[in-house]
Short mmCIF file of C-alpha atoms and ligand atoms in Angstrom, two decimals:
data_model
loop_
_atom_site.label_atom_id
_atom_site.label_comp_id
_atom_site.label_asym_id
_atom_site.label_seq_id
_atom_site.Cartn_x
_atom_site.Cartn_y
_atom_site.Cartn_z
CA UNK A 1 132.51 153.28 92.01
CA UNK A 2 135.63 154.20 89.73
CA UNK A 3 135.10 156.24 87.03
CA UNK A 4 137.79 157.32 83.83
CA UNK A 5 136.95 159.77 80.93
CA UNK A 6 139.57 161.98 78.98
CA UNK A 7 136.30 163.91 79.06
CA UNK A 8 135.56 167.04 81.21
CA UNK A 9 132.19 165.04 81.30
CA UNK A 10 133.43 164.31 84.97
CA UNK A 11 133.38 167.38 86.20
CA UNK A 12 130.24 167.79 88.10
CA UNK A 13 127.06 169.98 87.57
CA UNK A 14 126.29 169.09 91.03
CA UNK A 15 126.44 172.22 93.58
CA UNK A 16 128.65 172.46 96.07
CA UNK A 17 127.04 169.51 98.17
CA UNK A 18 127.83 166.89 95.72
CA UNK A 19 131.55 168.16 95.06
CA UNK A 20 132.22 167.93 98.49
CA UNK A 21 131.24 163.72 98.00
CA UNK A 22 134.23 163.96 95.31
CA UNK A 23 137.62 162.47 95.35
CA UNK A 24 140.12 163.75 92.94
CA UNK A 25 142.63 161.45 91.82
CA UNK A 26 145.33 161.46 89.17
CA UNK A 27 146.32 158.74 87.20
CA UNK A 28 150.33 158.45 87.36
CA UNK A 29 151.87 159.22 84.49
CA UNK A 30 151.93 157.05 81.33
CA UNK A 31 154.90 155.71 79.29
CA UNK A 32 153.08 157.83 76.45
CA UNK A 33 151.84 161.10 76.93
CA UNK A 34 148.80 161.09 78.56
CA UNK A 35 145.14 162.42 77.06
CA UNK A 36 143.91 165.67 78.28
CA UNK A 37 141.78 165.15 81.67
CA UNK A 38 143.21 161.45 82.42
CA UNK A 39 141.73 162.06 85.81
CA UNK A 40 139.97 159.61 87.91
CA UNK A 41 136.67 160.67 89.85
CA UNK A 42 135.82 158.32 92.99
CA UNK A 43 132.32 158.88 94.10
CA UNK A 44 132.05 157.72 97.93
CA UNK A 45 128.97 155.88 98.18
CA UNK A 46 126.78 157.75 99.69
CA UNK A 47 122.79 157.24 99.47
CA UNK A 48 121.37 159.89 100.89
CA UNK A 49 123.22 162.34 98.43
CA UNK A 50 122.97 160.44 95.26
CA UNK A 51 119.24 161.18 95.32
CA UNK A 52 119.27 164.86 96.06
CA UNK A 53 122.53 164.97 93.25
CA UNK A 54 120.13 163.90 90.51
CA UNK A 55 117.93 166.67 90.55
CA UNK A 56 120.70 169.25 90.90
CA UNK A 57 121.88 168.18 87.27
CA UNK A 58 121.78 170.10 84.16
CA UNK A 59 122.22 167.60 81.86
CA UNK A 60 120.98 166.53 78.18
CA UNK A 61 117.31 166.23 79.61
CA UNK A 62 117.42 169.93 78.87
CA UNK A 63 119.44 170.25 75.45
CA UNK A 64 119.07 171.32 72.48
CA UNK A 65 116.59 169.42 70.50
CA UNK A 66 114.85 167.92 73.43
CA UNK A 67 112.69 170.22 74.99
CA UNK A 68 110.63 169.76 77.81
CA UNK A 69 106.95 168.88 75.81
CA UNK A 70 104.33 170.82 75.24
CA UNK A 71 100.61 170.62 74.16
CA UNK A 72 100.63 172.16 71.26
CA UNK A 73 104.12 171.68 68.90
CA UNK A 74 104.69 174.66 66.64
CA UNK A 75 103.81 174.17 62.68
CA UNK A 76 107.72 173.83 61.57
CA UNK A 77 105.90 175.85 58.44
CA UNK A 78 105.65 179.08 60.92
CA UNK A 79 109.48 179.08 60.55
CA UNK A 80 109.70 178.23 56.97
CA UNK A 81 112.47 180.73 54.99
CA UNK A 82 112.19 181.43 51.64
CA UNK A 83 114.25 179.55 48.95
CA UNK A 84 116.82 181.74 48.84
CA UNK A 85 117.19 181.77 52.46
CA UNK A 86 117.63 178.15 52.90
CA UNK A 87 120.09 177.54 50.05
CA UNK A 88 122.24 179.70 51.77
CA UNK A 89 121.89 178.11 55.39
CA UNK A 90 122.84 175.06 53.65
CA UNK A 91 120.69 173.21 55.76
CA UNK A 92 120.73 169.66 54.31
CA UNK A 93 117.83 168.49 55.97
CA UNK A 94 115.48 171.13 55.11
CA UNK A 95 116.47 171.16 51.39
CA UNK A 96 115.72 167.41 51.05
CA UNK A 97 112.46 169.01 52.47
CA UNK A 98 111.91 171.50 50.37
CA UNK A 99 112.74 169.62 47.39
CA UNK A 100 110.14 167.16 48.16
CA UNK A 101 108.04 169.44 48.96
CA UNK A 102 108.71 171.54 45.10
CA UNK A 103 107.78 167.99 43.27
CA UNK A 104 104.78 167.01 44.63
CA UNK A 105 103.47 171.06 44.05
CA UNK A 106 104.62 170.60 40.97
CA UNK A 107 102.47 168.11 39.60
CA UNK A 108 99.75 169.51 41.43
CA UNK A 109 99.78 173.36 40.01
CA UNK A 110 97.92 173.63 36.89
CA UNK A 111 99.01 177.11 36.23
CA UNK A 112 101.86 177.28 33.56
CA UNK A 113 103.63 180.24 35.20
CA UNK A 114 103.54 179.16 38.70
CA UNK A 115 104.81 175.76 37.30
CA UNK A 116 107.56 177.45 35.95
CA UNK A 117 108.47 179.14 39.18
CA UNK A 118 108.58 176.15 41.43
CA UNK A 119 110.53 174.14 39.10
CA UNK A 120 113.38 176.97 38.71
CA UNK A 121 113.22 176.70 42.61
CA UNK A 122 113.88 173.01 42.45
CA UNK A 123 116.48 172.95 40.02
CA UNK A 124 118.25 175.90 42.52
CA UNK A 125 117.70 173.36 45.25
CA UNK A 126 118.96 170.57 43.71
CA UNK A 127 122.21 172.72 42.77
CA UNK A 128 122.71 173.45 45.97
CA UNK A 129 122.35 169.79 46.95
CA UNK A 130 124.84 168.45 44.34
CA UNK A 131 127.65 171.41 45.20
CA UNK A 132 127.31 170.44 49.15
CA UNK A 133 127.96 166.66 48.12
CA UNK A 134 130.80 167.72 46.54
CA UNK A 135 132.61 169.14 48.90
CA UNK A 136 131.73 166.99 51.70
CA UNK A 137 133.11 164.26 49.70
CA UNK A 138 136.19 166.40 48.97
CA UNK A 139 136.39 166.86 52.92
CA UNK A 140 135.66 163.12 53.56
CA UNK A 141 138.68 162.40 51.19
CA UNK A 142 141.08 165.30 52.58
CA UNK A 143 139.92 165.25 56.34
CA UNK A 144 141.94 164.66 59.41
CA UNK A 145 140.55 162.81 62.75
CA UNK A 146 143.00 163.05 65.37
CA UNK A 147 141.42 163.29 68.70
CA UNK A 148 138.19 163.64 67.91
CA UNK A 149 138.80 166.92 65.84
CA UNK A 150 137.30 166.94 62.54
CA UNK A 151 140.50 168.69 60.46
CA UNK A 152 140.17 169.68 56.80
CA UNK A 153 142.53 171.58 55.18
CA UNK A 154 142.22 175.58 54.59
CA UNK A 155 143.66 177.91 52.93
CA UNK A 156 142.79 181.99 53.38
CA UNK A 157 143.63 185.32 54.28
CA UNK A 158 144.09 185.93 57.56
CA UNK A 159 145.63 184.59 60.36
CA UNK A 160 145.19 182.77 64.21
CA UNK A 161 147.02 180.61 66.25
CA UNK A 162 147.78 177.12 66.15
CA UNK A 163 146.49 175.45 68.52
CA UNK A 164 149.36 173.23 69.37
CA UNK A 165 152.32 175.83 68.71
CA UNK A 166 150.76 178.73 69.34
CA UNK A 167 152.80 180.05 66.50
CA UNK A 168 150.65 182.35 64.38
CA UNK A 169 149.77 180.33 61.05
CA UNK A 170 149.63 182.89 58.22
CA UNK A 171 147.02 181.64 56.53
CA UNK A 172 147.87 184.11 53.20
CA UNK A 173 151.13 181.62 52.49
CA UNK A 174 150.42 178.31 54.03
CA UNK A 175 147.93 175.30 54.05
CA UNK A 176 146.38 175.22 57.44
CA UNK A 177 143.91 172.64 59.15
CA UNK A 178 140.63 173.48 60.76
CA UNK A 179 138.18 171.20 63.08
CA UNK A 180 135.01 171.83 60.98
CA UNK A 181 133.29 171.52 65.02
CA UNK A 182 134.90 173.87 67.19
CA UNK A 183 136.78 176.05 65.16
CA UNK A 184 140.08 175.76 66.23
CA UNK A 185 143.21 175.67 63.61
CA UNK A 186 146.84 173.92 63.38
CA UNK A 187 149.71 174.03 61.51
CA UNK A 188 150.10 170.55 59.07
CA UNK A 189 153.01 170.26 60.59
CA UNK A 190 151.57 170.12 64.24
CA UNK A 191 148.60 167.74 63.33
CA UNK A 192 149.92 165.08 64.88
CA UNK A 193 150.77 166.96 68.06
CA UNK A 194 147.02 168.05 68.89
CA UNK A 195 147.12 166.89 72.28
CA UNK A 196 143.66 168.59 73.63
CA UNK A 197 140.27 166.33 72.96
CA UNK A 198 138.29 168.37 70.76
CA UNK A 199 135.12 170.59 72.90
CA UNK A 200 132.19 168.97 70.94
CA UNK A 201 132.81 165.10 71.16
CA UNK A 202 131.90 166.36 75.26
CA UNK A 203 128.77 168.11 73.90
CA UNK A 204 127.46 165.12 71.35
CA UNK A 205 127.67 162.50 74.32
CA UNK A 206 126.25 164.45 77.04
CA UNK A 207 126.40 168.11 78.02
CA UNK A 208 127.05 168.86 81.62
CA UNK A 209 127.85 172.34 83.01
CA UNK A 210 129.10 172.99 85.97
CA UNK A 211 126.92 175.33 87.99
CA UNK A 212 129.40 175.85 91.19
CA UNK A 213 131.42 179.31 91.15
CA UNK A 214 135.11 177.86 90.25
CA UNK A 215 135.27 174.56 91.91
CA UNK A 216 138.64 174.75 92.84
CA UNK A 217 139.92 171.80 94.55
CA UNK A 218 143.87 172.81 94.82
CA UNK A 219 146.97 172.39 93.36
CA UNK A 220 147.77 169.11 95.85
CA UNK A 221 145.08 167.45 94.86
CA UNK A 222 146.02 167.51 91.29
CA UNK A 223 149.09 166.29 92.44
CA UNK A 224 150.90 169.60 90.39
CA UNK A 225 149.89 168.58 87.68
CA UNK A 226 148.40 170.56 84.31
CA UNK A 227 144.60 168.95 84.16
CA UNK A 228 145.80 168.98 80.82
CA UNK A 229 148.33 167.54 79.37
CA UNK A 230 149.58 166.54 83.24
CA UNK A 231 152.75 168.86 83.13
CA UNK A 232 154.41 169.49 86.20
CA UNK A 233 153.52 172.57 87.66
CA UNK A 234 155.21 174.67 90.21
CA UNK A 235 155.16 178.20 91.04
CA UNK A 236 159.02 178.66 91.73
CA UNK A 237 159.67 176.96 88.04
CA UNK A 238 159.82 178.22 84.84
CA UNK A 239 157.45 180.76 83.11
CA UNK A 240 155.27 177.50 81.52
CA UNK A 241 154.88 175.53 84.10
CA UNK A 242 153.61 178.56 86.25
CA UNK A 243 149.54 177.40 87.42
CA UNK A 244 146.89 178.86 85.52
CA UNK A 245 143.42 178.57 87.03
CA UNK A 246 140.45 177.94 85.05
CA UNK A 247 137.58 179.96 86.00
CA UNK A 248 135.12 177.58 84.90
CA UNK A 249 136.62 174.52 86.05
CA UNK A 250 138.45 175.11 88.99
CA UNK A 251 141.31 173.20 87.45
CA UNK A 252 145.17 174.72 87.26
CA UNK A 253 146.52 174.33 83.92
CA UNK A 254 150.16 174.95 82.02
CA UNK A 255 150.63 177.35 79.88
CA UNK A 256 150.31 175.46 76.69
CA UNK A 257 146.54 174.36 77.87
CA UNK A 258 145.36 177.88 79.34
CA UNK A 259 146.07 180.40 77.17
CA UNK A 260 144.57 183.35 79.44
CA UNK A 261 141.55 183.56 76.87
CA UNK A 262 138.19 184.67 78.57
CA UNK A 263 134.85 184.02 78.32
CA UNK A 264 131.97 183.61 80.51
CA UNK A 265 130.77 181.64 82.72
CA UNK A 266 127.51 180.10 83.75
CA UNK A 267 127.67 179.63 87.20
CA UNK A 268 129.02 183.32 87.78
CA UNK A 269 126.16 184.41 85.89
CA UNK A 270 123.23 182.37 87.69
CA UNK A 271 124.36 182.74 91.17
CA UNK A 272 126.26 186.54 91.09
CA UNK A 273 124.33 188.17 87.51
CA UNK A 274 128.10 188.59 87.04
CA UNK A 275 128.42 188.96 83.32
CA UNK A 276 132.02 189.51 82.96
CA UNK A 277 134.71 187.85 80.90
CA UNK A 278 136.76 185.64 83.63
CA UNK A 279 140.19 183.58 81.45
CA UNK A 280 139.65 179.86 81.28
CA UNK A 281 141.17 177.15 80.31
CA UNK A 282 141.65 176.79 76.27
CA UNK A 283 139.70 173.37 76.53
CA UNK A 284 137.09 175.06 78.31
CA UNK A 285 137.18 177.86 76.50
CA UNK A 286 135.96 176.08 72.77
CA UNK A 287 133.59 173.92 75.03
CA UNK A 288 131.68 177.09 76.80
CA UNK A 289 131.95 178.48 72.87
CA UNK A 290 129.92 175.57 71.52
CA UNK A 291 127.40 175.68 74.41
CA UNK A 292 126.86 179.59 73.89
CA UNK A 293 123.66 178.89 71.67
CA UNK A 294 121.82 175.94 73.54
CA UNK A 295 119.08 176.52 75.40
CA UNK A 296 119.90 174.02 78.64
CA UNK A 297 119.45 176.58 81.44
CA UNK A 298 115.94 176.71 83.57
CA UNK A 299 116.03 179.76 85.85
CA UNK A 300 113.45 178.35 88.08
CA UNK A 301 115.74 175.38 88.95
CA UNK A 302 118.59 176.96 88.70
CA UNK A 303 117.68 180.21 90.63
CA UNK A 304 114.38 181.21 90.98
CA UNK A 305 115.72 184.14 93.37
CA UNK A 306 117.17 186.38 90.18
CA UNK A 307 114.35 187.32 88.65
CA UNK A 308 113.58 189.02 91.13
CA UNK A 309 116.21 190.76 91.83
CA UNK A 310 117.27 191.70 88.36
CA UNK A 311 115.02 194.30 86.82
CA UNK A 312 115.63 193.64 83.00
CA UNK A 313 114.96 189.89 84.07
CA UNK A 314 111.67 190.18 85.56
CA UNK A 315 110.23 192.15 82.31
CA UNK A 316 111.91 189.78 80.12
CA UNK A 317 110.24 186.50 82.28
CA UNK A 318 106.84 188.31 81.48
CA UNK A 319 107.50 188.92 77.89
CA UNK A 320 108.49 185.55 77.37
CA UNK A 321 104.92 184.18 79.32
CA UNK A 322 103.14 186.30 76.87
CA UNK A 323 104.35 184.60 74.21
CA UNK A 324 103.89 181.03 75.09
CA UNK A 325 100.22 183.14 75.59
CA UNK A 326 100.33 184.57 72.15
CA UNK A 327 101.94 181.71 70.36
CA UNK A 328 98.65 179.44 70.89
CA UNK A 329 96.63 182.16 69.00
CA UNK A 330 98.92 182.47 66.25
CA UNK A 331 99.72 178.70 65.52
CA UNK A 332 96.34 178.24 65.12
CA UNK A 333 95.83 180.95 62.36
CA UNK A 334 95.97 180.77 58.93
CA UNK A 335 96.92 184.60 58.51
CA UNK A 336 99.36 183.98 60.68
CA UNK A 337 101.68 181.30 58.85
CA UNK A 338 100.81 183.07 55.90
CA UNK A 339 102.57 186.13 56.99
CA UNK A 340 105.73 184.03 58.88
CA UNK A 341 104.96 186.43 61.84
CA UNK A 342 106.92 183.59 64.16
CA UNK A 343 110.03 183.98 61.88
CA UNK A 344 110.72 186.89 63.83
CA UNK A 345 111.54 184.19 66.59
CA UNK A 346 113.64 182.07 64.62
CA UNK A 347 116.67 182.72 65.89
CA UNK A 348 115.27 181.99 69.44
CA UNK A 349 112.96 178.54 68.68
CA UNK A 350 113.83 178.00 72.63
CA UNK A 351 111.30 180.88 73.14
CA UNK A 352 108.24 179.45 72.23
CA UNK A 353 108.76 175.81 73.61
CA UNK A 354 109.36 176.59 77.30
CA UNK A 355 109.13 180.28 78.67
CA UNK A 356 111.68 179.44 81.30
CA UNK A 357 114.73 178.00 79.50
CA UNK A 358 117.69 180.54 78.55
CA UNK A 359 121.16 180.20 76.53
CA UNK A 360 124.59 181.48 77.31
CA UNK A 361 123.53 184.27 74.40
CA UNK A 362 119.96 184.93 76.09
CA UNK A 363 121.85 185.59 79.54
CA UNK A 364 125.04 187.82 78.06
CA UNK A 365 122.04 189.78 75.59
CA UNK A 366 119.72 190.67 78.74
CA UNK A 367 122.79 192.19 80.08
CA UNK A 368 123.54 194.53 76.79
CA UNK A 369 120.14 195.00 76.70
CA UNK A 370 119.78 193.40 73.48
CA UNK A 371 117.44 190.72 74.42
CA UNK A 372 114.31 192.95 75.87
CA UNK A 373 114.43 195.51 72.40
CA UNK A 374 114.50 191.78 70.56
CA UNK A 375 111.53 191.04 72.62
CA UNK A 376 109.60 193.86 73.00
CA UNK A 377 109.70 194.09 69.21
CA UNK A 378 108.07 190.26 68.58
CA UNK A 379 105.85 191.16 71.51
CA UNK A 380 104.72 194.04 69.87
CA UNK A 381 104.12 192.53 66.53
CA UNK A 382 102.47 188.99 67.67
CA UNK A 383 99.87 191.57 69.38
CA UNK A 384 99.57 193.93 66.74
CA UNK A 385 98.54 191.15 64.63
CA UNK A 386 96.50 189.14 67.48
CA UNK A 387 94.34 192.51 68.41
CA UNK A 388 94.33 194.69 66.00
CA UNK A 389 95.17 192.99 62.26
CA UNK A 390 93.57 189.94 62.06
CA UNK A 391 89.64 189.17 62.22
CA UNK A 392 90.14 185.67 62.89
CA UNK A 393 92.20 186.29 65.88
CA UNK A 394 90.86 188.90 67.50
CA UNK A 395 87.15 186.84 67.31
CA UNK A 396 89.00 184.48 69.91
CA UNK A 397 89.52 186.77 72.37
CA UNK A 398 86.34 187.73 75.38
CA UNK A 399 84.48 190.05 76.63
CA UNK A 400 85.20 191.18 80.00
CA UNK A 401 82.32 189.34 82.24
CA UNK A 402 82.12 191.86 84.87
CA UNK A 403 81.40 194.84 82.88
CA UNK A 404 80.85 193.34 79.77
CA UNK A 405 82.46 196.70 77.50
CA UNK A 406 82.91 195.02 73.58
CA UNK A 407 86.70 195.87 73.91
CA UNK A 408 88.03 192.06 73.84
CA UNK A 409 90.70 190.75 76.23
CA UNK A 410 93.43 188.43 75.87
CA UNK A 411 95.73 186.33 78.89
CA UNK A 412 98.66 188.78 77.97
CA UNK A 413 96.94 191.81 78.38
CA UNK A 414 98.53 193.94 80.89
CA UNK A 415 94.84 195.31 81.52
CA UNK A 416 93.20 191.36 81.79
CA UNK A 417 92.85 188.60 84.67
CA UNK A 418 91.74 185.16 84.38
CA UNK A 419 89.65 183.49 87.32
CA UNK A 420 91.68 180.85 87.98
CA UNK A 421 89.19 178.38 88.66
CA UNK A 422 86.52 179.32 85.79
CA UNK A 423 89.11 180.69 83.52
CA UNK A 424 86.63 183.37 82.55
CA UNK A 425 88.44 186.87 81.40
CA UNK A 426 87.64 190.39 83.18
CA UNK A 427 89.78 193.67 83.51
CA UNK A 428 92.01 193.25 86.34
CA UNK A 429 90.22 197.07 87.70
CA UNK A 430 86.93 195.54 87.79
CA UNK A 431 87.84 192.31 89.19
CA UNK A 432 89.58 194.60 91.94
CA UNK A 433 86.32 196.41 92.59
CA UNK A 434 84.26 193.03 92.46
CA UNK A 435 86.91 190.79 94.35
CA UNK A 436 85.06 187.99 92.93
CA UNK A 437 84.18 185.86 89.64
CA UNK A 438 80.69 186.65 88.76
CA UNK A 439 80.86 183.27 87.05
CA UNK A 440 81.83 181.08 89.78
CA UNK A 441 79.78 182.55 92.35
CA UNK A 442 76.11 182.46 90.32
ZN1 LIG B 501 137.55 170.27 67.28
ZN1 LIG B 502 151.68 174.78 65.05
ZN1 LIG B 503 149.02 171.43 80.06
ZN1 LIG B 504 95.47 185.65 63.19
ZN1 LIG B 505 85.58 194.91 82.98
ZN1 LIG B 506 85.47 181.91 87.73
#
């Protein structure tokens, strides 16, 4: 089976056992100048991998959007921001919602004042709406589509690089263009030049990451050839043409396609806890940029081993089972969604829908420590509120059945046990003493 994609969508998520099924071919060089990764994959056929391949894959089963379900969706109202905070996410979506929302309280509030209120919020929203139609049809009008970059044109006050040049554009005195998607910038000038696809048309169609420690597959192979933009490459030539190795990819690249940046990468940090900056290539490095924020990672199928074996981990795994634990108390309370308590998690959603799946972020924060404070904070509050502040909550919790003391227990107590067959709650102390349910065996 023949493959062709100026995609890095080719490049396997498969561990090293389906790599090794891999031909890498190059296409020969076109009368034109080729698109970035022209490469050709062959896949020998080969049954008895193909199966086992499939379930190695991290692929948009597990993106961003499409969580694995649960049996009890969040309320999206547990999340809700205020009016002021959504106008300025500019969240299209949710101010159509809003909005809708606004007019049908409106005709329902009797109250003169409170009328008043909502419909100065809907007139904000609407505001809002008309100014972002505006300038998306101003971008519609002025924007550029060349290679699957979204360009518009910019003008500010500081500077980067172009991305075809590498000149510095100094943005003070010139008009520059920007891909609205992945950031990166270019000279008017070298518009037509963009020769790299851009990162997110990879992530739209399908996101694939590769999960094997730099899959390098050699500089014959690639015939010495940039992965790129297929420039010859040699390491006796001159200073461009000298191979640069992605770290991510395992590809060699020229110099105008690998600038040296770094960033990290996935497969370092699932199979080494290596959380270092390693240079890739520049294609890789806007793709790995966009993928930063989307949950697609599942420890237990990635490597169930690290937990284990990573201190900061193995709290943070428990903190996060606590609050799939918690979350079923507080989506069910009024109090609750009153006070926005799971706001707190807003910047994580991934958190509540599946206890196991991590970002780039979540990985790169356990390592600065950022992610357990983050947690032991929500942790702290969702209980405050579950044990301590709210009646209707704590009513939901039980009584300990071996000793029966009125102190109420929850599944995320550190003190608690569940039988596992009756489900009936007791202090983990007495169940030691016991070694039985009382329930189950009467
Ligand atoms: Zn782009
Ligand atoms: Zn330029
Ligand atoms: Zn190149
Ligand atoms: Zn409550
Ligand atoms: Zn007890
Ligand atoms: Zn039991």
């Amino acid at each position: 089976m023949t493959e062709t994609s100026t995609t890095p969508k080719n490049i396997s998520a498969k561990p090293s056992i389906a790599s090794v099924s891999l031909n890498f071919e190059i296409n020969e060089p076109a009368e034109e100048p080729s698109p970035p990764f022209s490469t050709t994959w062959r896949e020998k056929p080969s049954d008895s991998l193909s199966s086992l391949d499939d379930n190695l894959f991290i692929d948009d089963d597990h993106t961003l959007g499409n969580y694995k379900n649960n049996d009890i969706e969040i309320n999206e109202n547990h999340f809700a921001k205020t009016d002021q905070e959504l106008i300025s996410t500019g969240n299209r979506s949710a101010l159509n919602d809003r909005s809708e929302f606004l007019r049908r309280k409106i005709k329902e509030v009797d109250d003169q004042l409170q009328r008043e209120e909502l419909i100065e919020s809907l007139v904000r929203i609407q505001m809002k709406l008309a100014s972002m139609d505006e300038e998306e049809d101003f971008e519609m009008v002025n924007s550029k589509l060349v290679s699957g970059h979204k360009f518009i044109v910019r003008k500010g006050s500081s500077s980067s690089e172009c991305e075809t040049c590498h000149q510095i554009i100094w943005r003070i005195v010139k008009f520059y263009y920007y891909c609205k998607i992945c950031n990166c910038c270019v000279h008017e000038g070298c518009l037509n030049k963009v020769n790299i696809s851009c990162a997110a048309l990879a992530i739209e169609n399908e996101i694939k990451v590769e999960i094997k420690i730099c899959p390098e597959i050699g500089l014959a192979k690639q015939k010495f050839k940039c992965a790129g933009c297929q420039t010859k490459l040699s390491f006796f030539g001159n200073d461009r043409c000298m191979p640069r190795l992605c770290d991510y990819s395992g590809f060699y690249f020229c110099h105008s396609c690998h600038w040296n940046n770094t960033t990290y990468i996935p497969a370092r940090i699932i199979h080494n806890w290596d959380i270092r900056e390693y240079p890739v290539s520049r294609y890789f490095y806007h793709y790995l940029n966009l993928l930063r924020k989307k949950p697609i990672f599942y420890l237990k199928d990635l490597n169930e081993d690290l937990k284990g074996l990573v201190g900061e981990l193995d709290q943070i795994v428990k903190l996060r089972e606590d609050l799939m634990d918690m979350k079923f108390y507080v989506i069910t309370c009024k109090d609750a969604l009153e006070s926005k308590i799971l706001l707190k998690l807003s910047a994580r959603q991934h958190f509540v829908d599946d206890s196991d799946v991590y970002s780039l972020e979540d990985f790169i924060d356990v390592a600065n420590d950022e992610l357990l404070e983050f947690l032991i904070d929500v942790h702290s509050a969702l209980a405050q509120h579950i044990k301590t502040d709210c009646a209707r909550c704590r009513k939901k919790g039980e009584i300990c059945c071996i000793c029966r003391e009125p102190e109420v227990l929850f599944p995320f107590d550190n003190l608690a046990t569940q039988c596992k067959v009756c489900c009936a709650f007791m202090h983990k102390y007495c169940f030691a003493r016991r070694k039985e349910c009382p329930r189950c065996t009467t």
